[in-house]
Coordinates of N, CA and C in Angstrom, one line a residue:
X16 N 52.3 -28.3 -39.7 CA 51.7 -28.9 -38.5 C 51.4 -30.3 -38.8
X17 N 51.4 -31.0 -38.0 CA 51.4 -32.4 -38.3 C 49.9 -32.7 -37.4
X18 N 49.2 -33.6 -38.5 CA 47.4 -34.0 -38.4 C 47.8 -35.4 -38.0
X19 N 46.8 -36.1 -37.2 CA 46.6 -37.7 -37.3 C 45.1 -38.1 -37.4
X20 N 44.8 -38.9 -38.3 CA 43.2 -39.2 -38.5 C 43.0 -40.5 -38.7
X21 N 41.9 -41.3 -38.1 CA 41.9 -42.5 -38.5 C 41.4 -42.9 -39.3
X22 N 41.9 -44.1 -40.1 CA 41.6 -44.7 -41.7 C 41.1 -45.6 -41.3
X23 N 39.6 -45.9 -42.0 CA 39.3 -47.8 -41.6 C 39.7 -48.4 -43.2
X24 N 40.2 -49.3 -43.4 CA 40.1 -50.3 -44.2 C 39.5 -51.0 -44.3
X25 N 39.3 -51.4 -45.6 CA 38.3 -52.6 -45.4 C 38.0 -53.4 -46.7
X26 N 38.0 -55.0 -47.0 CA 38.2 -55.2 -48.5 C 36.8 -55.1 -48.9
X27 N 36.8 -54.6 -50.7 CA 35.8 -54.2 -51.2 C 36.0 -54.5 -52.7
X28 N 35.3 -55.9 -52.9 CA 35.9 -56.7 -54.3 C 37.0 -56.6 -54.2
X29 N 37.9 -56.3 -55.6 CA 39.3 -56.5 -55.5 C 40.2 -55.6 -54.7
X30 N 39.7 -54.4 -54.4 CA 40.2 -53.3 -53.7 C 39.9 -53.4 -52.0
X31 N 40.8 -52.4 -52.0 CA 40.9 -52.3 -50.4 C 40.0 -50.8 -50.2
X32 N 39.0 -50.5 -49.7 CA 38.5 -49.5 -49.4 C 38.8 -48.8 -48.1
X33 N 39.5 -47.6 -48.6 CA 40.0 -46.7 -47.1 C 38.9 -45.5 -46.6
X34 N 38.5 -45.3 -45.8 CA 37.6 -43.9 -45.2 C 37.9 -43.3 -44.0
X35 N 38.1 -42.0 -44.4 CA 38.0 -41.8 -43.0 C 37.1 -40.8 -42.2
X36 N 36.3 -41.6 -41.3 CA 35.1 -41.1 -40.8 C 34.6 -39.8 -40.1
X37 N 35.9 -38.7 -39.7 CA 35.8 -38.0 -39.6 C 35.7 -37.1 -40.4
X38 N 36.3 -36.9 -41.8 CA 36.1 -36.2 -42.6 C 35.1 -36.5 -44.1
X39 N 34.5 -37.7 -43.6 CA 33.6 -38.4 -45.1 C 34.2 -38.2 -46.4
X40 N 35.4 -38.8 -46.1 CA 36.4 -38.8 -47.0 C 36.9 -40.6 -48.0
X41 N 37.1 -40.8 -48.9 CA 37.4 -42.3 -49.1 C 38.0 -42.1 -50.6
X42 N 38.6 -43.2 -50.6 CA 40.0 -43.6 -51.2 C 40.0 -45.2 -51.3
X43 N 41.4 -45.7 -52.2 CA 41.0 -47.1 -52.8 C 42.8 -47.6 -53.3
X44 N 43.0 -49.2 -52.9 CA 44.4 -49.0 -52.9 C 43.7 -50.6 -53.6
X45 N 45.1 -50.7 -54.2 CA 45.3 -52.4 -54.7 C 45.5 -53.3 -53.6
X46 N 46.6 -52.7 -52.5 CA 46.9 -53.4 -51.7 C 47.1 -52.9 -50.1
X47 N 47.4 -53.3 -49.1 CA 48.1 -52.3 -47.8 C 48.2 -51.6 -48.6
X48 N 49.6 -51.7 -48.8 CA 50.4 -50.2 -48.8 C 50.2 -49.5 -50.0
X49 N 49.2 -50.0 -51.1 CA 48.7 -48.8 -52.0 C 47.8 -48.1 -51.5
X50 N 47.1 -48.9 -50.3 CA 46.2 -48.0 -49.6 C 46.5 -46.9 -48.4
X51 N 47.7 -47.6 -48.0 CA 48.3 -46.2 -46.9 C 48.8 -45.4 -47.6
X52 N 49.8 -45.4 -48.9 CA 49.9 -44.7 -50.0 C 48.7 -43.3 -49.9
X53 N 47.3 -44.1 -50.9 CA 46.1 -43.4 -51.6 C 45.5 -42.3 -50.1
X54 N 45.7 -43.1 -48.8 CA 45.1 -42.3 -47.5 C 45.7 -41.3 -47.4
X55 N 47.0 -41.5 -47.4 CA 48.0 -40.5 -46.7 C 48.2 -39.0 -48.0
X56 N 48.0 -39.5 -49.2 CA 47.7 -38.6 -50.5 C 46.2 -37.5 -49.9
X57 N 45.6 -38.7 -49.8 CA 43.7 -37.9 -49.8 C 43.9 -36.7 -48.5
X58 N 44.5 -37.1 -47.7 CA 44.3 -37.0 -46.5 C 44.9 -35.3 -46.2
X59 N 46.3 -35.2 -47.1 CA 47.3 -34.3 -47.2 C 46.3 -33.2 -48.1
X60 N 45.6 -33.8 -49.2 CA 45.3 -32.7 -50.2 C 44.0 -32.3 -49.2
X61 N 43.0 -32.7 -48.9 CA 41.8 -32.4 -48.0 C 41.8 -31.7 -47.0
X62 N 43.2 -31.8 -46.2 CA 43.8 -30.9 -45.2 C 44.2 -29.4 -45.7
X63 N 45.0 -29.5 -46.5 CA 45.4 -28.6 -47.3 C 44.5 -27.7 -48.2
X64 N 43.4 -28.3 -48.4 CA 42.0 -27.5 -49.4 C 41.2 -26.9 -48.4
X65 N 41.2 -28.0 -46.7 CA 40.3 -27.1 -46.2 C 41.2 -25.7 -45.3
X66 N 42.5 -25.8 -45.6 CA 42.9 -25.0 -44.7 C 42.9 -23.4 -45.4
X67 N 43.7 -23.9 -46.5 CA 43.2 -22.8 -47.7 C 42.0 -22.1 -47.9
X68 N 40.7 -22.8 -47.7 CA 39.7 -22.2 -47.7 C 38.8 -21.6 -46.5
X69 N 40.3 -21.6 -45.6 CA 39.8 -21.2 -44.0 C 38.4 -22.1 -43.3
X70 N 38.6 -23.0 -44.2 CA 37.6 -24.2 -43.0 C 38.2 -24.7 -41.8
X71 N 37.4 -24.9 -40.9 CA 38.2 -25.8 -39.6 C 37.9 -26.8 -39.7
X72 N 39.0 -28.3 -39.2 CA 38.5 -29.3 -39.7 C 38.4 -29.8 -37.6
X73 N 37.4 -31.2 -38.2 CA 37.2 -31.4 -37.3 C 37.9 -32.2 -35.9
X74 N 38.0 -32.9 -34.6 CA 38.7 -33.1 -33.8 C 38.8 -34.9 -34.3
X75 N 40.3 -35.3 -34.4 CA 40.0 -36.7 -34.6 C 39.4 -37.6 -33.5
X76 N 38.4 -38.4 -34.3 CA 38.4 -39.7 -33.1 C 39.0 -41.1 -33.3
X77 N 38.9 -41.7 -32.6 CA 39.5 -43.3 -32.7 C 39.0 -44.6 -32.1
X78 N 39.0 -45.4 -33.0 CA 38.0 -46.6 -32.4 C 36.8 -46.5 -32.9
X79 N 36.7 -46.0 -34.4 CA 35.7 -45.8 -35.2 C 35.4 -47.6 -35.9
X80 N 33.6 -47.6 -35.9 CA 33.0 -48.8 -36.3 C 34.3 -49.7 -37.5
X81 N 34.4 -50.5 -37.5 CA 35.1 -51.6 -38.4 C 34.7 -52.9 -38.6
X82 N 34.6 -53.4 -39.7 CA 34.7 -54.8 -39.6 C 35.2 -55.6 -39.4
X83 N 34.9 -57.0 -39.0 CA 35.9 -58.1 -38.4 C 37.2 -58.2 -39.4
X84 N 36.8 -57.9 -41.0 CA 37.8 -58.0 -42.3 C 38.5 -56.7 -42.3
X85 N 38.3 -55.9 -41.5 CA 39.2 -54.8 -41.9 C 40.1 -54.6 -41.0
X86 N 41.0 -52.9 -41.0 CA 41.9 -52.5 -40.7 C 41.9 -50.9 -40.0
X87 N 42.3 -50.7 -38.6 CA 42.3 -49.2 -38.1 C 43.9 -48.8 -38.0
X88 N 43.7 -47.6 -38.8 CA 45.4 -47.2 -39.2 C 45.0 -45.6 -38.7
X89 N 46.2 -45.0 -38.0 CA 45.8 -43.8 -38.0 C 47.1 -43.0 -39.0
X90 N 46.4 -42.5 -39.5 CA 47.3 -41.6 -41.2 C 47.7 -40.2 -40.6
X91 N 49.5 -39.9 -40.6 CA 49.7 -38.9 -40.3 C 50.4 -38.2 -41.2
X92 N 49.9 -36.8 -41.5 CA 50.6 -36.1 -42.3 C 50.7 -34.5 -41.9
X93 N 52.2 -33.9 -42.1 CA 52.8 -32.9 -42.2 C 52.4 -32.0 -43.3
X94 N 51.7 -31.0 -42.7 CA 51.3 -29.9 -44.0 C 50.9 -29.0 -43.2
X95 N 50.9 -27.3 -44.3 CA 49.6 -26.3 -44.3 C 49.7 -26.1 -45.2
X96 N 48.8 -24.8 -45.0 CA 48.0 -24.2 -46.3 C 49.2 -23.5 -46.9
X97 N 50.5 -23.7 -47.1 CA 51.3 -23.5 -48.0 C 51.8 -24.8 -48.5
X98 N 51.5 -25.9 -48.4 CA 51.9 -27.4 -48.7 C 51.6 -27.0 -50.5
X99 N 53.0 -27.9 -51.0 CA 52.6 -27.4 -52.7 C 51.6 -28.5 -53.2
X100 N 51.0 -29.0 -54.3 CA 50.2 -29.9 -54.3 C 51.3 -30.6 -55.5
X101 N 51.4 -31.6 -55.6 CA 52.1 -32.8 -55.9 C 51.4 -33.5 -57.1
X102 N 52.3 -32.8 -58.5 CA 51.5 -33.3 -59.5 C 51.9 -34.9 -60.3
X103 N 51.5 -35.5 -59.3 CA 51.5 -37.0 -59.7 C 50.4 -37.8 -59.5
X104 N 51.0 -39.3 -60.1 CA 49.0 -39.8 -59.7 C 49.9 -40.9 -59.7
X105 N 48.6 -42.1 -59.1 CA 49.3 -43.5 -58.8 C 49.0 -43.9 -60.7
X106 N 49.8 -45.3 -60.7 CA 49.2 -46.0 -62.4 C 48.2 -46.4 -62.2
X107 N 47.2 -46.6 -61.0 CA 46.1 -47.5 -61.1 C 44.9 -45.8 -61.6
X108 N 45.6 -44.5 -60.9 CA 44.3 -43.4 -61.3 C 45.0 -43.1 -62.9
X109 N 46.6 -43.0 -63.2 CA 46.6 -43.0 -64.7 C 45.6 -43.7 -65.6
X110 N 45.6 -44.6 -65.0 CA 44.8 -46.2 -66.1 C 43.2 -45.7 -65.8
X111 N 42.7 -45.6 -64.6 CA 41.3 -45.1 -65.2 C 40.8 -43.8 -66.3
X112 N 42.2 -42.9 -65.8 CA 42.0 -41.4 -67.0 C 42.3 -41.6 -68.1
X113 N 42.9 -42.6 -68.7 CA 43.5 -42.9 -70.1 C 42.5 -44.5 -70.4
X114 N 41.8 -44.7 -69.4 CA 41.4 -46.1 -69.6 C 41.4 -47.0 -70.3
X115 N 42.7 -47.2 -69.8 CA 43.6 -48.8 -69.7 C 44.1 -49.4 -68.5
X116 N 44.3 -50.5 -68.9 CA 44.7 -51.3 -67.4 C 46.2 -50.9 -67.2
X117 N 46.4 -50.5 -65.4 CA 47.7 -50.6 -64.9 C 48.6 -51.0 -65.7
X118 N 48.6 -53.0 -66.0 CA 49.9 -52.8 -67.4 C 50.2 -52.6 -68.4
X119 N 49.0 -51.8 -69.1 CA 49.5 -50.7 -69.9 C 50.3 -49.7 -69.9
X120 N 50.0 -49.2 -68.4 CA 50.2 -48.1 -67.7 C 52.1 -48.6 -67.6
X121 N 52.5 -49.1 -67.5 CA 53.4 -49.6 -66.7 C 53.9 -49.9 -68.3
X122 N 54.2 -49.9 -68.8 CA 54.2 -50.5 -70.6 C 54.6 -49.2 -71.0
X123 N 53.7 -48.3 -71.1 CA 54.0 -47.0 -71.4 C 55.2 -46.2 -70.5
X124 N 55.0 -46.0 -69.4 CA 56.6 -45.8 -68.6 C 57.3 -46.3 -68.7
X125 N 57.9 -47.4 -69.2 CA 59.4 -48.7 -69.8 C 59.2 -48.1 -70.7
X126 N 58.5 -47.6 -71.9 CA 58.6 -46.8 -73.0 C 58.9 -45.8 -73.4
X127 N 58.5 -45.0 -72.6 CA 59.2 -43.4 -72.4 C 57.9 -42.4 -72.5
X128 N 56.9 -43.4 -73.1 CA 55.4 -42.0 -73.3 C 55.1 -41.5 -72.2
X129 N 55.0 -42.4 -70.9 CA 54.7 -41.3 -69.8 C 55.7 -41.5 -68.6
X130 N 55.9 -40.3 -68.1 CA 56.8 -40.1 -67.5 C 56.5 -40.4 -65.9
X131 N 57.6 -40.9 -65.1 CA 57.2 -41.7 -63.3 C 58.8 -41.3 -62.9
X132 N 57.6 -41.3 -61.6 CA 59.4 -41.5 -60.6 C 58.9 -42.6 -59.3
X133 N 60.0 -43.3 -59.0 CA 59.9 -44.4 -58.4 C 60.3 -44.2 -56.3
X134 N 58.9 -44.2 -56.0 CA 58.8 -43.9 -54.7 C 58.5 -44.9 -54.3
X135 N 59.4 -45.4 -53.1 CA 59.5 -46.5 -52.4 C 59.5 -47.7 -53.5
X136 N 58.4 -48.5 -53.4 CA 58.2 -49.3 -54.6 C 56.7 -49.6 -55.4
X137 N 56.3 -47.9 -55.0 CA 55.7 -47.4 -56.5 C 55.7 -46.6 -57.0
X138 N 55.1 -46.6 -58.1 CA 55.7 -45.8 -59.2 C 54.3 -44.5 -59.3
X139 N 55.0 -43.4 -59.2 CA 53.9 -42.0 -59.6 C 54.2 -41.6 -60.9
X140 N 53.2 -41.3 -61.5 CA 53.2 -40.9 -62.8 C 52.9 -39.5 -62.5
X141 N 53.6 -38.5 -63.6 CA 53.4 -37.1 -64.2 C 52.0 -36.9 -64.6
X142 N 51.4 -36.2 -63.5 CA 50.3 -36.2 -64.4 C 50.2 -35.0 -65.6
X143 N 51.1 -34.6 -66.0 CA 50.7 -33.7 -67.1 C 51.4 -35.0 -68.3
X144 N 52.2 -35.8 -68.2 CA 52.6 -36.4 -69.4 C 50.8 -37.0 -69.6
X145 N 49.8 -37.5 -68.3 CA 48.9 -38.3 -68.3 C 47.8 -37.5 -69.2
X146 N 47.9 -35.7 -68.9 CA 46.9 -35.1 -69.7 C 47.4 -34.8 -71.2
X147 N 48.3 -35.0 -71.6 CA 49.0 -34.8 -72.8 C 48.5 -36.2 -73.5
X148 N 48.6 -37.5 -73.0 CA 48.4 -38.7 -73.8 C 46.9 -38.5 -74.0
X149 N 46.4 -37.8 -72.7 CA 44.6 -38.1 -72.5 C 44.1 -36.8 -74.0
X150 N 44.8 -36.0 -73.9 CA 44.4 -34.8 -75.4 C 44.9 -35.2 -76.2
X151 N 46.1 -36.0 -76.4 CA 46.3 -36.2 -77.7 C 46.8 -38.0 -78.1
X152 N 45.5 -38.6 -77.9 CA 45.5 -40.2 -77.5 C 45.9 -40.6 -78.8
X153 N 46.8 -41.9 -78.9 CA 47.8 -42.6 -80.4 C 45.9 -43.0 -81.1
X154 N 46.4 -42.9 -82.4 CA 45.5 -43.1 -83.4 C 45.6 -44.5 -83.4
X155 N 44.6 -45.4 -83.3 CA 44.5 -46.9 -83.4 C 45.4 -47.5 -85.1
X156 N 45.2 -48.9 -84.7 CA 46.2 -49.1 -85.8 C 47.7 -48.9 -86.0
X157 N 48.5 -49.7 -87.3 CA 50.1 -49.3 -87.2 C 50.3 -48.0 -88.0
X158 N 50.8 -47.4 -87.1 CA 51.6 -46.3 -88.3 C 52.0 -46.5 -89.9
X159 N 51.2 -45.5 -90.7 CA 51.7 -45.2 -92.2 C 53.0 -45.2 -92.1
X160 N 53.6 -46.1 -93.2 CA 54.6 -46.4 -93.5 C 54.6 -45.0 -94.8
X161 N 56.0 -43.9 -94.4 CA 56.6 -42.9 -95.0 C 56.7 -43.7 -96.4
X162 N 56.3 -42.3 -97.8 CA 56.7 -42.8 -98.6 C 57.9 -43.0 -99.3
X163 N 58.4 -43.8 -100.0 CA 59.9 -44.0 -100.4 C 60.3 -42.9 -101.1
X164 N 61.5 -42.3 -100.9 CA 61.7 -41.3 -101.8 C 63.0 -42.0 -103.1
X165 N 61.9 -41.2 -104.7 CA 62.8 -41.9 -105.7 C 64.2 -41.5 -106.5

């Protein structure tokens, strides 16, 4: 079944803060479209958790308070409570769980340690490669050099 809910936007320091007032719900994008991205993510799993849990959600409205700086987007997503949940994360939630910055994050996928697939033009990270690095994080320093065999 297909939902429509409105998102305010709004800038908040570097980020873009998304909420959406019907459900006291909020989310955080680098940019636009990390932020229709992060809504349309929140929006899908929150639908999907409350439907599972036989909650009724509530009726959307529109034309909710905004600021002169922000943005009214209405976020539409196709789901039910059989929707699979989608084990990926953006690099900006990678980089807070592994805490490092995005180009780290982005450093390590050109590398091969964690694993992405490239949607639209950004990149989702695996989040089990993300809990594998987070349990078993590289030991500081260069790697012991093997001893020579004589």
């Amino acid at each position: 079944m297909k939902y429509i809910y409105e998102a305010i936007i709004e800038p908040s320091g570097n980020w873009l803060e998304v909420r959406f007032p019907d459900l006291g719900i909020i989310t955080q994008g680098e940019d636009m479209q990390d932020a229709a991205y992060m809504a349309q993510d929140l929006l899908e799993n929150h639908i999907v958790m409350a439907l599972r849990k036989g909650r009724s959600l509530p009726a959307p409205t529109f034309g909710n308070d905004c600021s002169d700086a922000g943005y009214r987007m209405g976020i539409v997503v196709d789901c039910d409570e059989n929707t699979p949940q989608v084990d990926t994360m953006t690099v900006n939630e990678a980089a807070d769980i592994l805490d490092v910055s995005p180009t780290r994050i982005r450093a390590m996928i050109s590398s091969g340690i964690l694993k992405s697939q490239k949607v639209g033009m950004i990149h989702m990270v695996d989040a089990q490669s993300v809990m594998n690095r987070f349990n078993e994080p590289a030991r500081a320093g260069r790697p012991k050099r093997e001893a020579a065999l004589a």
